[in-house]
mmCIF file of C-alpha atoms and ligand atoms in Angstrom:
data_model
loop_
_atom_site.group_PDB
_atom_site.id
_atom_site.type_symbol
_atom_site.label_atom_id
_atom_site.label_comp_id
_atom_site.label_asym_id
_atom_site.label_seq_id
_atom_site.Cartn_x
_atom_site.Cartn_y
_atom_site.Cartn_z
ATOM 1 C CA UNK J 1 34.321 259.783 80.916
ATOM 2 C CA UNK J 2 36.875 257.749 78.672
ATOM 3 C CA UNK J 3 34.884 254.576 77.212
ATOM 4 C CA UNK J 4 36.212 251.161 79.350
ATOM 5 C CA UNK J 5 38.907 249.259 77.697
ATOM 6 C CA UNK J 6 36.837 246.953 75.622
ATOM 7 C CA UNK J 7 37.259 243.605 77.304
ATOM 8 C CA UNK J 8 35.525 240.223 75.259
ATOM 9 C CA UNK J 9 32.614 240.440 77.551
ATOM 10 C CA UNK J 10 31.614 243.865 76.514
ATOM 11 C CA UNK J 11 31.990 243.773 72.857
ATOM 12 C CA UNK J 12 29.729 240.729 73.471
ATOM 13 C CA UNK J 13 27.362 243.068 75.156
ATOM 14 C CA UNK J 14 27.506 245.685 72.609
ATOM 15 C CA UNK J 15 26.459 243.730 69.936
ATOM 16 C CA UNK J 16 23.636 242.180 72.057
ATOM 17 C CA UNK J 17 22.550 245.778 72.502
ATOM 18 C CA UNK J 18 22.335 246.121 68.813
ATOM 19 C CA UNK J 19 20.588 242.779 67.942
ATOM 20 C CA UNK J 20 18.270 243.794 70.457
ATOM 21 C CA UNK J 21 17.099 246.806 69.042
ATOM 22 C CA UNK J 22 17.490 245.613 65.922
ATOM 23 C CA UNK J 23 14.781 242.704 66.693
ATOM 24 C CA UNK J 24 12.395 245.563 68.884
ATOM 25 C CA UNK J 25 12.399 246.928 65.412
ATOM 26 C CA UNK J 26 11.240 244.540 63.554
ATOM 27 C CA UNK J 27 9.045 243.060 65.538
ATOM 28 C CA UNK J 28 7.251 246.232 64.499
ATOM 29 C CA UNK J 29 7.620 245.563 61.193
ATOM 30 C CA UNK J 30 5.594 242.369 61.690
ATOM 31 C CA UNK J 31 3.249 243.792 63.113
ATOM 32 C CA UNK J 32 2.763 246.103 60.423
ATOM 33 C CA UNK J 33 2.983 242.918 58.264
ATOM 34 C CA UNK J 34 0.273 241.083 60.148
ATOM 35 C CA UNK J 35 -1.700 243.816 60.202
ATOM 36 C CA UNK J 36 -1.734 244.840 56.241
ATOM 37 C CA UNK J 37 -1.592 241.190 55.336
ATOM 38 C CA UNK J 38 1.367 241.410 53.288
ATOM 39 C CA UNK J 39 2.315 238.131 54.480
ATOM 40 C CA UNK J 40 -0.283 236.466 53.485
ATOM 41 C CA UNK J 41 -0.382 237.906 50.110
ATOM 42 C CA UNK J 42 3.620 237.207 49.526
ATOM 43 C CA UNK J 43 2.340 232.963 50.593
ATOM 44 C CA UNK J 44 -0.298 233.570 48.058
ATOM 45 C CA UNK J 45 1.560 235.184 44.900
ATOM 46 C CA UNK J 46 5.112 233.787 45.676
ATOM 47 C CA UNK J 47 7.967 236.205 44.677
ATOM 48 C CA UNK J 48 6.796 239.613 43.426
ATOM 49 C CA UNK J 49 8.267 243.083 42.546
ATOM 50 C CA UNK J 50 7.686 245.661 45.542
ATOM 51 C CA UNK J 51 5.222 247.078 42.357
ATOM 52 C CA UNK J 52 3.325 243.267 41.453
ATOM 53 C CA UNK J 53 2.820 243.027 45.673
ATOM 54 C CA UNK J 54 1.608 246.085 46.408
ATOM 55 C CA UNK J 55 -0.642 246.336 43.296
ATOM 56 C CA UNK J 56 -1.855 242.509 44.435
ATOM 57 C CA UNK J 57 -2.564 243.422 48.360
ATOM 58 C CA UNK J 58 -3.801 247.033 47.016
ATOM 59 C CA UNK J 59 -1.207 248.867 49.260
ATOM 60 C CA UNK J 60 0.607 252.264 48.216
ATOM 61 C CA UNK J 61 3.949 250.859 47.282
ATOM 62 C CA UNK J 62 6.648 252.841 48.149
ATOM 63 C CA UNK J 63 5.412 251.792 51.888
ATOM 64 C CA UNK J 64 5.771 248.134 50.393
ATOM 65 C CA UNK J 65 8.821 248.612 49.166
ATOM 66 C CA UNK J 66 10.178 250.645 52.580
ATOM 67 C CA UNK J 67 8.914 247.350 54.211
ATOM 68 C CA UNK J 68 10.165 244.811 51.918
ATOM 69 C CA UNK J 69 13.392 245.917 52.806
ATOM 70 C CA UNK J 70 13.121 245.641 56.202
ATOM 71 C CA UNK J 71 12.298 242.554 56.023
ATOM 72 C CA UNK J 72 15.031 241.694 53.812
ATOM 73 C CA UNK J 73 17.610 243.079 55.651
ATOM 74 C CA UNK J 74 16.231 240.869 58.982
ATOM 75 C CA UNK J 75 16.819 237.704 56.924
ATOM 76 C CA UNK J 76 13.001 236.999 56.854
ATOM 77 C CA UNK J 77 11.993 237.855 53.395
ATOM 78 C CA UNK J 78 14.941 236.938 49.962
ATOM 79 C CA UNK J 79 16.043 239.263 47.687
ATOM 80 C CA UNK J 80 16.455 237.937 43.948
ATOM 81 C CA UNK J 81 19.167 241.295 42.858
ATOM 82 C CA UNK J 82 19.187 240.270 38.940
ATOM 83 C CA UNK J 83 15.071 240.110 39.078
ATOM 84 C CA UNK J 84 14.240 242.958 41.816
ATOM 85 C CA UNK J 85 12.176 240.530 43.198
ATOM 86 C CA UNK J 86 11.379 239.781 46.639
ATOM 87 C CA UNK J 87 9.734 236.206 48.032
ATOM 88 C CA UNK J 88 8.959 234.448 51.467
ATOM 89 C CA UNK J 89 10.667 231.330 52.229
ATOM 90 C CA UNK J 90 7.623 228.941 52.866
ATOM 91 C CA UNK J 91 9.360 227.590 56.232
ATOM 92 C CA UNK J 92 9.057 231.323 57.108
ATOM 93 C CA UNK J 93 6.100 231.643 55.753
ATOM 94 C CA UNK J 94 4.519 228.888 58.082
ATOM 95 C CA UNK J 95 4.871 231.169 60.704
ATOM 96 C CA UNK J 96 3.979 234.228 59.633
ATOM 97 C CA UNK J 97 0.740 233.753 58.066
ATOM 98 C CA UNK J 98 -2.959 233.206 59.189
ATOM 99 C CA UNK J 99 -3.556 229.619 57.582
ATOM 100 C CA UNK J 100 -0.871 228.091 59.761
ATOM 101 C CA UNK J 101 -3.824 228.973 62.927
ATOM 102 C CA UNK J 102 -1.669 228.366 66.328
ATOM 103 C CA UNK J 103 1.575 228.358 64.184
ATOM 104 C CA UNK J 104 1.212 232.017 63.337
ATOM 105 C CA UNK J 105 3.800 234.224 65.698
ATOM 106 C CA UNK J 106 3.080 237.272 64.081
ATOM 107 C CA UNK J 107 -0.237 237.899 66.289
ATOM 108 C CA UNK J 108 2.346 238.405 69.098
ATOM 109 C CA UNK J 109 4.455 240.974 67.293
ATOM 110 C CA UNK J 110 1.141 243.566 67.925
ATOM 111 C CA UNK J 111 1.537 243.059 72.046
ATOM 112 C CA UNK J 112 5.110 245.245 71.374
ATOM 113 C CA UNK J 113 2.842 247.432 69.250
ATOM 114 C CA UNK J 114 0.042 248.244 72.030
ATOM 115 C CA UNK J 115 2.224 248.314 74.997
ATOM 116 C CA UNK J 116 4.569 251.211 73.201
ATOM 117 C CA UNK J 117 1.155 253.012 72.916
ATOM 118 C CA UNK J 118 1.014 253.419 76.870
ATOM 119 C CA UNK J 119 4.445 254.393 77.189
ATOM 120 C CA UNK J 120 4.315 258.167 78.335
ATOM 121 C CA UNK J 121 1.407 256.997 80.681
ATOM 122 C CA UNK J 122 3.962 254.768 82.018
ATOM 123 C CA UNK J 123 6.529 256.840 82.363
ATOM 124 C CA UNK J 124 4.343 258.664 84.773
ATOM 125 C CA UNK J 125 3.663 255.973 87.300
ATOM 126 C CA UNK J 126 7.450 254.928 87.495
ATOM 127 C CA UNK J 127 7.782 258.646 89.282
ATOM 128 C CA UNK J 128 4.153 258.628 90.780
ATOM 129 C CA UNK J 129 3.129 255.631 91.428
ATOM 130 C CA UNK J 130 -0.499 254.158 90.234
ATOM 131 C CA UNK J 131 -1.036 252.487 86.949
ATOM 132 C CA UNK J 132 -2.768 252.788 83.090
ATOM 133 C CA UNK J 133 -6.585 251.674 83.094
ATOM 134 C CA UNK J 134 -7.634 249.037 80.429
ATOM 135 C CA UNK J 135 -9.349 252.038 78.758
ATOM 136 C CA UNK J 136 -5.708 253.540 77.574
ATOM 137 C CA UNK J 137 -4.776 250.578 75.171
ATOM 138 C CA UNK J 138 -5.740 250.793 71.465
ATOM 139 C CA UNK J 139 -6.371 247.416 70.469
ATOM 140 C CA UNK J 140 -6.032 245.393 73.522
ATOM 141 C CA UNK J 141 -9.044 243.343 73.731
ATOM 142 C CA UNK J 142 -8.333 242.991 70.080
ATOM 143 C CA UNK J 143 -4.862 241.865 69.821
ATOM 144 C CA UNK J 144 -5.894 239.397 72.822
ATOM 145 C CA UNK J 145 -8.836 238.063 70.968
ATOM 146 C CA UNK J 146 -6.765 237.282 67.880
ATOM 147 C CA UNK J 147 -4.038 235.870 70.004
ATOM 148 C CA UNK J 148 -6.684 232.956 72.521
ATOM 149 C CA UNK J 149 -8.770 232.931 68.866
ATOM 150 C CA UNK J 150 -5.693 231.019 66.917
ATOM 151 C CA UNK J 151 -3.973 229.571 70.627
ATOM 152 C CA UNK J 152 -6.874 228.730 72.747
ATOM 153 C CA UNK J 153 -9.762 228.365 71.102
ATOM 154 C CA UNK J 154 -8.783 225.509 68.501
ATOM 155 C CA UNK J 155 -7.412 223.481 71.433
ATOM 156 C CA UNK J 156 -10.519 223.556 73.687
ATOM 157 C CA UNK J 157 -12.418 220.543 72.910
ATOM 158 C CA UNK J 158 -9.737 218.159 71.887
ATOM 159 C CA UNK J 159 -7.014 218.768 74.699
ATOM 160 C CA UNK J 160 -8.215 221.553 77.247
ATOM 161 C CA UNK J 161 -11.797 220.498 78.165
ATOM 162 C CA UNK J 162 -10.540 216.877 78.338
ATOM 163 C CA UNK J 163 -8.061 217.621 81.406
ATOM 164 C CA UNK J 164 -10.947 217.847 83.577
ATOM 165 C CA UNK J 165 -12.393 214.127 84.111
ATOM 166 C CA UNK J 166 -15.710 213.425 82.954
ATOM 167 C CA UNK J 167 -16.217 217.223 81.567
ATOM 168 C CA UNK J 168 -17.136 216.713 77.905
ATOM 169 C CA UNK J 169 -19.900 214.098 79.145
ATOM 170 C CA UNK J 170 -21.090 216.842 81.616
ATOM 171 C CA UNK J 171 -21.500 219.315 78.936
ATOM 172 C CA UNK J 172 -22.873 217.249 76.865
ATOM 173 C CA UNK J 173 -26.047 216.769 79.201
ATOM 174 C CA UNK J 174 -26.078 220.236 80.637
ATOM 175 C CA UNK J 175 -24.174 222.097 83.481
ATOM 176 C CA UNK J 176 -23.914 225.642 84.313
ATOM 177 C CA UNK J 177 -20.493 227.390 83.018
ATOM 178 C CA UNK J 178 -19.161 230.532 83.621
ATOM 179 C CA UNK J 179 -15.997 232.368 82.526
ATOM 180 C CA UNK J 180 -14.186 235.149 83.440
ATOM 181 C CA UNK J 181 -12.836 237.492 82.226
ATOM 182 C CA UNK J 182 -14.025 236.529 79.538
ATOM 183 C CA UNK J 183 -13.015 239.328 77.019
ATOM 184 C CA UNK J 184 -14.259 238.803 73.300
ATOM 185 C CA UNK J 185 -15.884 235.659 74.767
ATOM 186 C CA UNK J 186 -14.304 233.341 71.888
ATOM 187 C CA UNK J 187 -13.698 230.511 73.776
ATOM 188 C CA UNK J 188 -17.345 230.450 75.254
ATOM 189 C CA UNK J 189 -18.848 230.524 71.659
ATOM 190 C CA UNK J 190 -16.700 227.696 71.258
ATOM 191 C CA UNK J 191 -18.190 226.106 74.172
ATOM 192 C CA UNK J 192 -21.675 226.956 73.670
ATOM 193 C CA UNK J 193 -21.654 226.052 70.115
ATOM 194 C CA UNK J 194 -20.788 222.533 70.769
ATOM 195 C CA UNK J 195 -22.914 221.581 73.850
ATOM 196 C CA UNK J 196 -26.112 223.508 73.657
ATOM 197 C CA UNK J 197 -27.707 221.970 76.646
ATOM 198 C CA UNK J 198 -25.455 223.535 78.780
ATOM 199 C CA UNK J 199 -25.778 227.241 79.971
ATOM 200 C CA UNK J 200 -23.049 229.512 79.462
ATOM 201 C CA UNK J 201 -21.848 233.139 80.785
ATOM 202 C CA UNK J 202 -18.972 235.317 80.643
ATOM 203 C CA UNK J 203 -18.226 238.081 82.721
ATOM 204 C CA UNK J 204 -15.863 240.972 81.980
ATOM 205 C CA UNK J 205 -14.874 244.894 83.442
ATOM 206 C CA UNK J 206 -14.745 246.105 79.904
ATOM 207 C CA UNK J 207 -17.663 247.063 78.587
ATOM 208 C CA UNK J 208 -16.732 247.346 74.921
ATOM 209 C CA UNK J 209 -15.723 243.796 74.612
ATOM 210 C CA UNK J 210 -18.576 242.519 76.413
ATOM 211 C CA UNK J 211 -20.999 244.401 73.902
ATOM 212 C CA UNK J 212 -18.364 243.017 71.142
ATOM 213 C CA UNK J 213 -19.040 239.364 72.316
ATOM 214 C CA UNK J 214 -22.813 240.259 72.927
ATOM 215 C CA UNK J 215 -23.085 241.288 69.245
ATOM 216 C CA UNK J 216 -21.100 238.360 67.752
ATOM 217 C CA UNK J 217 -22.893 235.757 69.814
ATOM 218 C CA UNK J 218 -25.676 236.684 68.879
ATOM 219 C CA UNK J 219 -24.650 236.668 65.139
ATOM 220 C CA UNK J 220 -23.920 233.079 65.930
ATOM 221 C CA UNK J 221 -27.095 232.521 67.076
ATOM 222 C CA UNK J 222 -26.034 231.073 70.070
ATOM 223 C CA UNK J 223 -28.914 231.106 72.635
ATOM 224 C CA UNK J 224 -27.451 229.279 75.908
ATOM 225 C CA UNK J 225 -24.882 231.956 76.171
ATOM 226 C CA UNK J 226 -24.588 235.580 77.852
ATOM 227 C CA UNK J 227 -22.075 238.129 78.327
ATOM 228 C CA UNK J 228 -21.917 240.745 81.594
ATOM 229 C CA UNK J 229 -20.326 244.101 82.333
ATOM 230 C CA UNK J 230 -19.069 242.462 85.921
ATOM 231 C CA UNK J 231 -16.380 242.970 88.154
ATOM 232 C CA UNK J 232 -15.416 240.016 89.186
ATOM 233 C CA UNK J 233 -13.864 241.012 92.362
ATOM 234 C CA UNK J 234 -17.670 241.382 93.387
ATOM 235 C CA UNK J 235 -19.213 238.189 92.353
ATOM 236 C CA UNK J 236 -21.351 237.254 95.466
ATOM 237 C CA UNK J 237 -22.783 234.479 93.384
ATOM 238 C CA UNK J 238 -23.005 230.916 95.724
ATOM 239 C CA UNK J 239 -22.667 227.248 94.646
ATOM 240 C CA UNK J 240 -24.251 228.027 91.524
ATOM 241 C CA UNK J 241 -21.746 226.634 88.824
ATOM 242 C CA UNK J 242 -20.506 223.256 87.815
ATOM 243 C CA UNK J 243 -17.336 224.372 85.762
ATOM 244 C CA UNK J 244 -15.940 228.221 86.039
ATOM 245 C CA UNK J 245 -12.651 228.827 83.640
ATOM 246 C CA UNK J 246 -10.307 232.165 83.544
ATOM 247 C CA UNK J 247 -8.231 232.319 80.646
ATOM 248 C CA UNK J 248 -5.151 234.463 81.477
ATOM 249 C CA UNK J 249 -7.576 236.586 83.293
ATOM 250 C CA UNK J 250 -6.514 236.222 87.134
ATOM 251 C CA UNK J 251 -2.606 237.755 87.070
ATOM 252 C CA UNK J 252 -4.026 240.931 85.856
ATOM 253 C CA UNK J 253 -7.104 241.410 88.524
ATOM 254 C CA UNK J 254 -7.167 244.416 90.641
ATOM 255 C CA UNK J 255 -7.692 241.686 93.945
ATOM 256 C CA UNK J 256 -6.664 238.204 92.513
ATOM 257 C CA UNK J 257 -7.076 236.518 96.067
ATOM 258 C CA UNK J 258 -10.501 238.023 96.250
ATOM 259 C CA UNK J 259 -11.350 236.630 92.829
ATOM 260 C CA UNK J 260 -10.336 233.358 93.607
ATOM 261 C CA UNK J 261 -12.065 233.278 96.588
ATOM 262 C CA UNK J 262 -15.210 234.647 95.118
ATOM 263 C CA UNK J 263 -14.773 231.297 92.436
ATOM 264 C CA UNK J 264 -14.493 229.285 94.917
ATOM 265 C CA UNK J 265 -17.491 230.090 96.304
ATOM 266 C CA UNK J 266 -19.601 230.319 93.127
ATOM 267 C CA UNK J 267 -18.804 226.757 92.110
ATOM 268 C CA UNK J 268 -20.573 223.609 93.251
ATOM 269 C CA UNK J 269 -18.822 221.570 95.866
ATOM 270 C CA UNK J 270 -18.845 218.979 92.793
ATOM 271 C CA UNK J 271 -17.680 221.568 90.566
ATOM 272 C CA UNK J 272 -14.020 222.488 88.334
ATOM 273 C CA UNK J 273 -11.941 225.693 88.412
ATOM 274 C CA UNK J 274 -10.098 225.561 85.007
ATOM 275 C CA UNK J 275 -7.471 228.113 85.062
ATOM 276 C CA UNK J 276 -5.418 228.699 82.050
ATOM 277 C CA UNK J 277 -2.760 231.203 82.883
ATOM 278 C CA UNK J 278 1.345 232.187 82.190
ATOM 279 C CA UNK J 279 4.078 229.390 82.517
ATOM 280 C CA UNK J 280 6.700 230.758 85.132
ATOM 281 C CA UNK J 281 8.521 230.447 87.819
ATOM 282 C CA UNK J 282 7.318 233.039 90.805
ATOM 283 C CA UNK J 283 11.090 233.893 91.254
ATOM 284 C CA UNK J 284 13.268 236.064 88.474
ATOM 285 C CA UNK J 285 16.272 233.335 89.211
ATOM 286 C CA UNK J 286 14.300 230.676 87.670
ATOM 287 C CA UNK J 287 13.317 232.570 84.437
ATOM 288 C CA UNK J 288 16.490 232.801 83.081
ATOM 289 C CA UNK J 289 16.244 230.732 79.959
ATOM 290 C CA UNK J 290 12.366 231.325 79.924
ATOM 291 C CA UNK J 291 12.149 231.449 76.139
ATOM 292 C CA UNK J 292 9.592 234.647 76.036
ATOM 293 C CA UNK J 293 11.235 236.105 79.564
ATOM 294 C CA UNK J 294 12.057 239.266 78.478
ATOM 295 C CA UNK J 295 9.016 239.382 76.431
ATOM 296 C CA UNK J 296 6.411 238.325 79.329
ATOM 297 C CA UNK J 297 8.036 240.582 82.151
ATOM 298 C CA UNK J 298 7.662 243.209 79.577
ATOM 299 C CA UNK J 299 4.080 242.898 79.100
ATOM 300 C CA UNK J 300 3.879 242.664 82.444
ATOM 301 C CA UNK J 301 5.140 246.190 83.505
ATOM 302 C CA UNK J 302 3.158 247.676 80.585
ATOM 303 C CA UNK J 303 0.010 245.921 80.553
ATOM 304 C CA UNK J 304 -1.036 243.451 83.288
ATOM 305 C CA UNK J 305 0.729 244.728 86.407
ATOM 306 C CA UNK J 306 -0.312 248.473 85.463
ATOM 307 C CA UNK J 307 -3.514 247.662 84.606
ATOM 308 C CA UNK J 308 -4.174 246.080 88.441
ATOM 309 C CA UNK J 309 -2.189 249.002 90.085
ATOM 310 C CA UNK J 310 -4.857 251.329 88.335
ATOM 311 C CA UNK J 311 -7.280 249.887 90.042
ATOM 312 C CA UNK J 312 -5.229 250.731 93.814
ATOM 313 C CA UNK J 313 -4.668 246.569 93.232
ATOM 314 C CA UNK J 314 -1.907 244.537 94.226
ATOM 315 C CA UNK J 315 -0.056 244.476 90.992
ATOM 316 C CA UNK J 316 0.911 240.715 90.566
ATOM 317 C CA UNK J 317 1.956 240.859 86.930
ATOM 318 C CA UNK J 318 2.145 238.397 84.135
ATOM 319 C CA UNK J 319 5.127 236.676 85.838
ATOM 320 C CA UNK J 320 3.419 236.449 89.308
ATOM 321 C CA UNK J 321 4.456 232.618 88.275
ATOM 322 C CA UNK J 322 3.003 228.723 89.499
ATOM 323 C CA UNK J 323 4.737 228.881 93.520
ATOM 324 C CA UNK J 324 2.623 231.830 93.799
ATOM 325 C CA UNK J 325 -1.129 230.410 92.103
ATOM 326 C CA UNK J 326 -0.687 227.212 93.809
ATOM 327 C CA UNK J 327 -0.431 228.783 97.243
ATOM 328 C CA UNK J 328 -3.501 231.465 95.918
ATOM 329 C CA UNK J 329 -5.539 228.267 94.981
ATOM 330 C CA UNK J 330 -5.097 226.737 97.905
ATOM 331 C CA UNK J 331 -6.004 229.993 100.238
ATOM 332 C CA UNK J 332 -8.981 230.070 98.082
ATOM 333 C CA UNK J 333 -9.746 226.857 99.423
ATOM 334 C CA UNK J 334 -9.264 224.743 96.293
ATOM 335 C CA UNK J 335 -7.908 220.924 98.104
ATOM 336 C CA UNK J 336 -6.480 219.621 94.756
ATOM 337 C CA UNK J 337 -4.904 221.571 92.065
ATOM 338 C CA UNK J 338 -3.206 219.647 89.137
ATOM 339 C CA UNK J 339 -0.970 221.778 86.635
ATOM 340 C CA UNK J 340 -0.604 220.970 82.660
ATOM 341 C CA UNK J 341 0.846 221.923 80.555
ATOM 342 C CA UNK J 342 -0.125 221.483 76.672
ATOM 343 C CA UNK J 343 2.467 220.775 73.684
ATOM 344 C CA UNK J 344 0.399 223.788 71.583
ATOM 345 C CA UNK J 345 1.251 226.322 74.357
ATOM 346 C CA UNK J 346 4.413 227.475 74.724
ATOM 347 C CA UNK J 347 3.204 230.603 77.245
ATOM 348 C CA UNK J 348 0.589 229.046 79.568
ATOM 349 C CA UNK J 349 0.003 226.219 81.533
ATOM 350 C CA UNK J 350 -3.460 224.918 82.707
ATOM 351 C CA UNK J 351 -4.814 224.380 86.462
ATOM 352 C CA UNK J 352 -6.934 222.502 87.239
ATOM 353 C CA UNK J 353 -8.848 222.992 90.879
ATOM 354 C CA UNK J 354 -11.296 221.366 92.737
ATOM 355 C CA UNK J 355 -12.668 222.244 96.327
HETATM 356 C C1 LIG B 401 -5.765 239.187 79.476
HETATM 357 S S1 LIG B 401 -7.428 239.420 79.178
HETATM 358 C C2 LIG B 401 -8.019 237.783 78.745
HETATM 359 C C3 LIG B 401 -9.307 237.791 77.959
HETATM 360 C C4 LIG B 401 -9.855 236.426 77.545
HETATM 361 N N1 LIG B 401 -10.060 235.547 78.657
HETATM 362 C C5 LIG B 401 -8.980 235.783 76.510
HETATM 363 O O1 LIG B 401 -8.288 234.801 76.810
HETATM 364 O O2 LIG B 401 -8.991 236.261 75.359
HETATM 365 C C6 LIG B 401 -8.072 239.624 80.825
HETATM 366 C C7 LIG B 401 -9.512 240.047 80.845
HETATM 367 O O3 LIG B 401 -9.948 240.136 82.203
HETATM 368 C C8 LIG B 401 -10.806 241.253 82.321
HETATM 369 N N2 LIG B 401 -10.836 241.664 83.746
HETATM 370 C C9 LIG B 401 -9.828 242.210 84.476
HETATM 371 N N3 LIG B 401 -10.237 242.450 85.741
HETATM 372 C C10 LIG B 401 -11.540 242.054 85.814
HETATM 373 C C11 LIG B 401 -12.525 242.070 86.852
HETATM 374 N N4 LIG B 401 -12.247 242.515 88.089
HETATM 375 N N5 LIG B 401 -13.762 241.608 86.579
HETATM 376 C C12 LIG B 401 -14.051 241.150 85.329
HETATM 377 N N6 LIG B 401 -13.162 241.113 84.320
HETATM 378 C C13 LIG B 401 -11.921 241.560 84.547
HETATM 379 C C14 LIG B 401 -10.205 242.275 81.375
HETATM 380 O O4 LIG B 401 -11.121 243.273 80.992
HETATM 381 C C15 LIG B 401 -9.750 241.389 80.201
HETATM 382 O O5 LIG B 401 -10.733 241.289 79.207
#
């Protein structure tokens, strides 16, 4: 087939093509950059030889080097020719490294990472159907961890927790909290480290990271909080908690209505659903300029929605959106539900329900 007469619009396209790739690329690349903390180390020593920063982060160097000029040619990383010496602009640097906390965007560069790992499965269900368990994804619960650890966690006490009227004062005399899905449990430990005379517990599917945040709180020495293998979608549990909280842990459930429903119940008449979960419209129209779009529907097909259609669920995805979670409140039986959103968020918002 001859190649179309190449109109403005499709040169425009081609070269979108390119810087597409191009940026799929290195987003793996900072991932790999994360990971072996050559960042970090290039912050720290300021500009280095490929030799002087891989002898500094103890990495083999011709890997360094490989990298190095990845990341040169992207325009993240400088190139001084005369001194073959490479160096990280520190306005780049900001957000790249793990002192900057919620600042750091390279966490995010490992969700490209894990999702490619699932692609064959993937493959599969577009011509079959079903979906990839949790269990297929190296370094999920990790990844995720790392991600609520710099995002969430910091921002709890000061400007999440506060959203909900009267909360802090709650806690601080004792109420009944539970969490779900709760994964690594980081936010809890938060929680439970800062009012100890309320009673804490997080329940997950996964039973690694519930023995991962089993293990750490205990290193912590927290006392007033537990972790549970649970499935959520089977709570049973009645008018038993004051203030339940899902972070990002309700667009990915096997029976999200179910769940809800099962919150509902569980809370006290008196009590707070405080549901953190994606910023988005319910309809693709309205997504348009979503600034991580294409990244969020992404994740979405490879992670959340799979993950739920593994399960025979309904498959909501990551972009099921705030039309949709209002009307699921609501059907849960939730009267009032208030949405936030939160200037150190650019991905969530934050619900807030009561019966
Ligand atoms: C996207 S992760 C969020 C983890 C954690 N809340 C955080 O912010 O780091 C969703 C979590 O929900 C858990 N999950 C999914 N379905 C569940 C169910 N039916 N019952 C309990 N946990 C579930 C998953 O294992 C996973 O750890």
């Amino acid at each position: 087939m001859p190649a179309p007469a190449e109109t403005k619009t499709e040169k425009r396209f081609d070269e979108k093509l390119l810087d597409i790739y191009n940026g799929a690329a290195t987003t793996l690349m900072i991932a790999v950059g994360h990971r072996t903390k050559l960042f970090d180390k290039m912050a720290e020593i300021g500009a280095a030889s490929s030799e002087e920063l891989a002898k500094a982060a103890t990495l083999n160097e011709r890997y360094v080097r490989e990298w190095l000029n990845a990341m040169t040619v992207s325009g993240i990383v400088n190139f001084d020719v005369q001194n073959q010496k490479y160096s990280l602009p520190p306005e780049h640097a900001y957000l790249l490294i793990r002192k900057s906390g919620k600042d750091n965007l390279a966490v995010f560069a490992q969700y490209v990472s894990v999702m490619a790992g699932v692609e064959d499965e993937i493959i599969e269900c577009f011509h079959k159907g079903g979906g990839v368990p949790y269990s297929s994804y190296n370094r999920f619960h990790e990844v995720m961890a790392e991600d609520s650890g710099q995002s969430l966690v910091p921002a709890l006490l000061e400007t999440v927790l506060p959203l909900v009227d009267g909360l802090v004062e709650k806690l601080e005399q004792g109420i009944d909290v539970m969490d779900i899905g709760c994964g690594r449990g980081l936010a809890l430990m938060r929680m439970a480290k800062a009012f100890p005379k309320s009673r804490f517990v997080g329940y997950d599917l996964c039973d690694d990271t519930v023995a991962f945040a089993t293990q750490e709180a205990k290193a912590r020495g927290l006392s007033n909080l537990s972790f549970e293998v649970r499935d959520v979608s089977a709570l049973g549990d009645a008018e038993k908690f004051d203030f339940i909280t899902a972070f990002d842990a309700i667009h990915d459930q096997a029976q999200p209505q179910t769940v809800l429903n099962n919150i509902s119940k569980a809370l006290k008449s008196t009590g707070t659903f405080l549901m953190q979960d994606i910023d988005a419209s319910s309809k693709v129209e309205n997504n348009l300029d979503h600034p991580l779009g294409p990244f969020l529907y992404a994740v979405s097909c490879m992670h959340c929605m799979t993950v739920s259609l593994s399960q025979n669920g309904e498959g909501l995805g990551t972009m099921w959106g705030r039309e949709t979670a209002k009307t699921y409140l609501e059907r849960a039986g939730f009267k009032k539900v208030e949405i936030q959103k939160l200037t150190h968020d650019i991905q969530n918002c934050i619900y807030v329900a009561t019966k």
